[in-house]
PDB file of C-alpha atoms in Angstrom:
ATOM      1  CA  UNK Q   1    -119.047  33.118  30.853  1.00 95.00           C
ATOM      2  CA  UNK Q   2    -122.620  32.304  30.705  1.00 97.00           C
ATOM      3  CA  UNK Q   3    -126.182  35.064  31.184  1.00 98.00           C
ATOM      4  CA  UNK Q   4    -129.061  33.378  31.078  1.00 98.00           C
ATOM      5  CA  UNK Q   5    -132.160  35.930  31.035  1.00 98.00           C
ATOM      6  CA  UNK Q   6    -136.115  35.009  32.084  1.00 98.00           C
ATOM      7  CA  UNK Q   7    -139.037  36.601  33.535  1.00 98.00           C
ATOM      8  CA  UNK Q   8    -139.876  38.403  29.963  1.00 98.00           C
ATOM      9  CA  UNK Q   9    -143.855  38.758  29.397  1.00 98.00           C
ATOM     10  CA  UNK Q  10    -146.727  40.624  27.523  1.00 98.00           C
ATOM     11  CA  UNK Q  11    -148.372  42.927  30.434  1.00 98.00           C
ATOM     12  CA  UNK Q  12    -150.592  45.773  31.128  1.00 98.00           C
ATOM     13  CA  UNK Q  13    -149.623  49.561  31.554  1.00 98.00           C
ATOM     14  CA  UNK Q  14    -149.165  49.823  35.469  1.00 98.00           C
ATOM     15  CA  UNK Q  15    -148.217  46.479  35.762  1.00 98.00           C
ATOM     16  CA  UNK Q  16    -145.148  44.959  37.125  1.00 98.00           C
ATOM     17  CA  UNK Q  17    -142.453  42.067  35.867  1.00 98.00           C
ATOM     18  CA  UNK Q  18    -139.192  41.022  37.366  1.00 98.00           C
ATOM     19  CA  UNK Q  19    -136.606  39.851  34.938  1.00 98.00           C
ATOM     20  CA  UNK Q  20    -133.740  37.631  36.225  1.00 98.00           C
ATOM     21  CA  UNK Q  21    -130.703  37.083  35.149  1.00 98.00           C
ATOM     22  CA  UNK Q  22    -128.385  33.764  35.782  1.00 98.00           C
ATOM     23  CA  UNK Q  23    -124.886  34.645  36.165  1.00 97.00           C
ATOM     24  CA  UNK Q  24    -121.947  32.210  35.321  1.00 97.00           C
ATOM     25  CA  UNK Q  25    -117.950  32.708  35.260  1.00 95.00           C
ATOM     26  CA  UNK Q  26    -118.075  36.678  35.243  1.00 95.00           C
ATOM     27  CA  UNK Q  27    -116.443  39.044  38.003  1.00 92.00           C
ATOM     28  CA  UNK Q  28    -119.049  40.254  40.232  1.00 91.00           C
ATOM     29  CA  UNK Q  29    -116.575  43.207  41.095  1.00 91.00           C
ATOM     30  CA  UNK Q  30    -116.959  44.744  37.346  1.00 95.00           C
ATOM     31  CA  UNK Q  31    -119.844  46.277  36.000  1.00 96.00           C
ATOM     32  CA  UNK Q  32    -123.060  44.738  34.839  1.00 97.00           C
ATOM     33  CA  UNK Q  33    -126.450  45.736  34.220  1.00 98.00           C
ATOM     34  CA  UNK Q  34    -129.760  45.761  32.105  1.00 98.00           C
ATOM     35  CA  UNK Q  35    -130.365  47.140  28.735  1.00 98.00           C
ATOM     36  CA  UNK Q  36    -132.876  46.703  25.724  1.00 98.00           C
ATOM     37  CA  UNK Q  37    -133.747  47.438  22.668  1.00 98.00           C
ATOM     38  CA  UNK Q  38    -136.574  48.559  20.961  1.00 96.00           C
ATOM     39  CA  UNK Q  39    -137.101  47.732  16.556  1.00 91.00           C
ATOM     40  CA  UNK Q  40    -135.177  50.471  15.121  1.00 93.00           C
ATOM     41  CA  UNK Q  41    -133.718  52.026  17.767  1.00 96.00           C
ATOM     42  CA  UNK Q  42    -129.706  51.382  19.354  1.00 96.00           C
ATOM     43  CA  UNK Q  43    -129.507  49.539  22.332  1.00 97.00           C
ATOM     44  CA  UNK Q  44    -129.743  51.835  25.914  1.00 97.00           C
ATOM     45  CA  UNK Q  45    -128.693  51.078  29.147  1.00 98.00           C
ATOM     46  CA  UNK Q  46    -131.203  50.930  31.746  1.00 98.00           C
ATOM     47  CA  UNK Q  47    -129.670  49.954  34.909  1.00 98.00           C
ATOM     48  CA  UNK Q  48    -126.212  49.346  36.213  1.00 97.00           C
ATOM     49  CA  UNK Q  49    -124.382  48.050  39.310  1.00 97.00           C
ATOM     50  CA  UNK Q  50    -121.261  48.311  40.502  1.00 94.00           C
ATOM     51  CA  UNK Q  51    -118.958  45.864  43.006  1.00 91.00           C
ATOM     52  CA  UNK Q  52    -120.566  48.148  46.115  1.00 92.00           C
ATOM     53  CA  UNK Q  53    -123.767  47.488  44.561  1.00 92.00           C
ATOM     54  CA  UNK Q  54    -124.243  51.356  43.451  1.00 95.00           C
ATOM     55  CA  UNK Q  55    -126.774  51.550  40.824  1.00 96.00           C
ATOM     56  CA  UNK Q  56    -127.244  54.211  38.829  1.00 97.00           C
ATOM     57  CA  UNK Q  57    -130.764  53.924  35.962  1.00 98.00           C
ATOM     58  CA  UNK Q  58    -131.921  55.844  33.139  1.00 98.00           C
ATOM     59  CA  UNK Q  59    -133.971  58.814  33.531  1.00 98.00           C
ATOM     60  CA  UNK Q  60    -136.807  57.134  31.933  1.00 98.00           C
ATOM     61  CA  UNK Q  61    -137.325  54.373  34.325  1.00 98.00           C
ATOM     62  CA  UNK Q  62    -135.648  56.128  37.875  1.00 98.00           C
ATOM     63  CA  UNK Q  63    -137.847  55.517  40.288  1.00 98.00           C
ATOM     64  CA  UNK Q  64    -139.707  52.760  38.495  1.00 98.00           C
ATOM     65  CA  UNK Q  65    -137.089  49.830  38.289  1.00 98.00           C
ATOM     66  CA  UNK Q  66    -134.966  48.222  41.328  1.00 98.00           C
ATOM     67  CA  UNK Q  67    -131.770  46.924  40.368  1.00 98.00           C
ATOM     68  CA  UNK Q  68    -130.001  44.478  42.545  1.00 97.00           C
ATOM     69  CA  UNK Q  69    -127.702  41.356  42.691  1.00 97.00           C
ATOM     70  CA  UNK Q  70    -127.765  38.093  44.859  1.00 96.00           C
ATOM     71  CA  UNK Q  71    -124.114  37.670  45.347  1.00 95.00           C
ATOM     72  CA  UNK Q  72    -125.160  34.080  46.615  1.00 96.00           C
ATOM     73  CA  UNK Q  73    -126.902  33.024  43.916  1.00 97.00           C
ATOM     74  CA  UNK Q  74    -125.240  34.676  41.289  1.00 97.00           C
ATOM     75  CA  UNK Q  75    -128.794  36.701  40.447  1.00 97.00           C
ATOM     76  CA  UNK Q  76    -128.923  39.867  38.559  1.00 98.00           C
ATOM     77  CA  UNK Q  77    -132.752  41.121  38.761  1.00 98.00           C
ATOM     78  CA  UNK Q  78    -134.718  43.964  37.646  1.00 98.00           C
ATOM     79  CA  UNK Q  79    -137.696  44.633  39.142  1.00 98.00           C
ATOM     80  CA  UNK Q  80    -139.978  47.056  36.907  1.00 98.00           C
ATOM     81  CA  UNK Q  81    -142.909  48.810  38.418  1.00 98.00           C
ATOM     82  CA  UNK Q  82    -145.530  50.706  36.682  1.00 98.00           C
ATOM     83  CA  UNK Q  83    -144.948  49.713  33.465  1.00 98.00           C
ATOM     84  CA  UNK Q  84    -145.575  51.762  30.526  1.00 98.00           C
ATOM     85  CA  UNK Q  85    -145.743  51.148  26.338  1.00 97.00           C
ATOM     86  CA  UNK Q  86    -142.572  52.933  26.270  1.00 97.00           C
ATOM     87  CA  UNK Q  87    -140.894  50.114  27.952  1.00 98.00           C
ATOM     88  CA  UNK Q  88    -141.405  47.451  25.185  1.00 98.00           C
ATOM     89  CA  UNK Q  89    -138.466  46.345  24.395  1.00 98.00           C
ATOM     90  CA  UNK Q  90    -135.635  43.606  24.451  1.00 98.00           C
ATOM     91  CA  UNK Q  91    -133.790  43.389  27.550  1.00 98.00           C
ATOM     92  CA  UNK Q  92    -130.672  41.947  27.752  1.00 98.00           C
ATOM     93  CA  UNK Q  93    -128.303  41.088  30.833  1.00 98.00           C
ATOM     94  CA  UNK Q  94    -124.718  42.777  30.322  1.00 98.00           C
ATOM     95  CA  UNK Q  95    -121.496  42.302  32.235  1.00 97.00           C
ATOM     96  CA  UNK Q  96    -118.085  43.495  32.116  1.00 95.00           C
ATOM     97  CA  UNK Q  97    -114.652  41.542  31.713  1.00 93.00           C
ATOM     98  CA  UNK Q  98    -112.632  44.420  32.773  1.00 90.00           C
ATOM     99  CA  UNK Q  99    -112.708  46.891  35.493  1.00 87.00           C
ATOM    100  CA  UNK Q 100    -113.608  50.329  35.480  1.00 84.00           C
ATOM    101  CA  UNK Q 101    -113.234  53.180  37.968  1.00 84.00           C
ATOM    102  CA  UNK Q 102    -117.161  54.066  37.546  1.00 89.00           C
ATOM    103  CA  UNK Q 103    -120.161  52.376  35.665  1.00 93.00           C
ATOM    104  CA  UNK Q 104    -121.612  53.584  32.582  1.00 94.00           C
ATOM    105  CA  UNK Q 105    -124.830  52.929  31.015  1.00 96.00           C
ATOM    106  CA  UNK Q 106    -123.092  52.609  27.371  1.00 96.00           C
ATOM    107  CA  UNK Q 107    -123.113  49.066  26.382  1.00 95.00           C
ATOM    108  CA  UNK Q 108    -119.495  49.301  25.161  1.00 95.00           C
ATOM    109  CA  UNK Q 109    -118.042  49.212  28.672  1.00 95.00           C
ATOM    110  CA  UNK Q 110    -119.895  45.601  28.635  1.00 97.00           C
ATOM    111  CA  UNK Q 111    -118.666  42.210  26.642  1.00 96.00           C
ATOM    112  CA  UNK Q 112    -120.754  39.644  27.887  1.00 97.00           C
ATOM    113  CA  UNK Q 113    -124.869  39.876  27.068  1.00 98.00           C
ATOM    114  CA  UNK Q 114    -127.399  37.419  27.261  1.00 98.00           C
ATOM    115  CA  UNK Q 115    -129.901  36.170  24.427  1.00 98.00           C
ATOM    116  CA  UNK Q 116    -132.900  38.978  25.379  1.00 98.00           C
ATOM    117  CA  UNK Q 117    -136.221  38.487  26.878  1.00 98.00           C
ATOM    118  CA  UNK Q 118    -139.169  40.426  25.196  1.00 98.00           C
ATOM    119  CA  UNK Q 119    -141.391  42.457  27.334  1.00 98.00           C
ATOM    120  CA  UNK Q 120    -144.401  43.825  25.625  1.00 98.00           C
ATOM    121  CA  UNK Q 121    -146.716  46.393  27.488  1.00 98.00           C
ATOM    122  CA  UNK Q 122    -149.808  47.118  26.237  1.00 98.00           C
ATOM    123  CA  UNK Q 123    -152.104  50.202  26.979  1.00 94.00           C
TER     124      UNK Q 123
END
């Protein structure tokens, strides 16, 4: 099993990145999603998917970020809109080995993360 994150950058509040992550050897009927991490603070889920390709996302960034999955090429990518300081972070790409009945957005449902790919937002 292999995640291979990108599309990390330093942008402007109201600005917009994709990140993209390359999926190899996981089950695309389990869970997987995006989280991050900001210095000092636990990791927290962002966005999810399920086999149907249900999403479910954090409060803070409903509305903002588009989940979705290329079941062709094996892409997992977040879009984020109107970015904000608040979403500095780490994000990492997460993926399941074992299959639930419903997504969570608690990273201990996942096993398989990728390195992390800084995005920095500055006001």
């Amino acid at each position: 099993v292999q995640l291979l994150d990108s599309g990390g950058d330093s942008v402007q509040a109201g600005g917009s990145l994709t990140l993209s992550c390359q999926l190899s050897g996981v089950n695309l009927d389990f869970c997987m999603g995006w989280f991050r991490q900001s210095p000092g603070k636990k990791r927290e889920g962002v966005a999810i998917i399920n086999s149907a390709s249900r999403t479910s996302y954090d409060a803070s960034v409903k509305g903002r970020f588009t989940l979705s999955r290329d079941n062709t090429k094996l892409t997992l990518d977040l879009r984020m809109d109107r970015l904000q300081p608040e979403d500095t972070a780490t994000y990492y790409c997460a993926a399941s080995r074992l299959r639930w009945n419903s997504c969570f957005l608690q990273e201990g449902y996942y096993h398989h993360w990728s390195q992390g790919t800084q995005v920095t937002v500055t006001s």
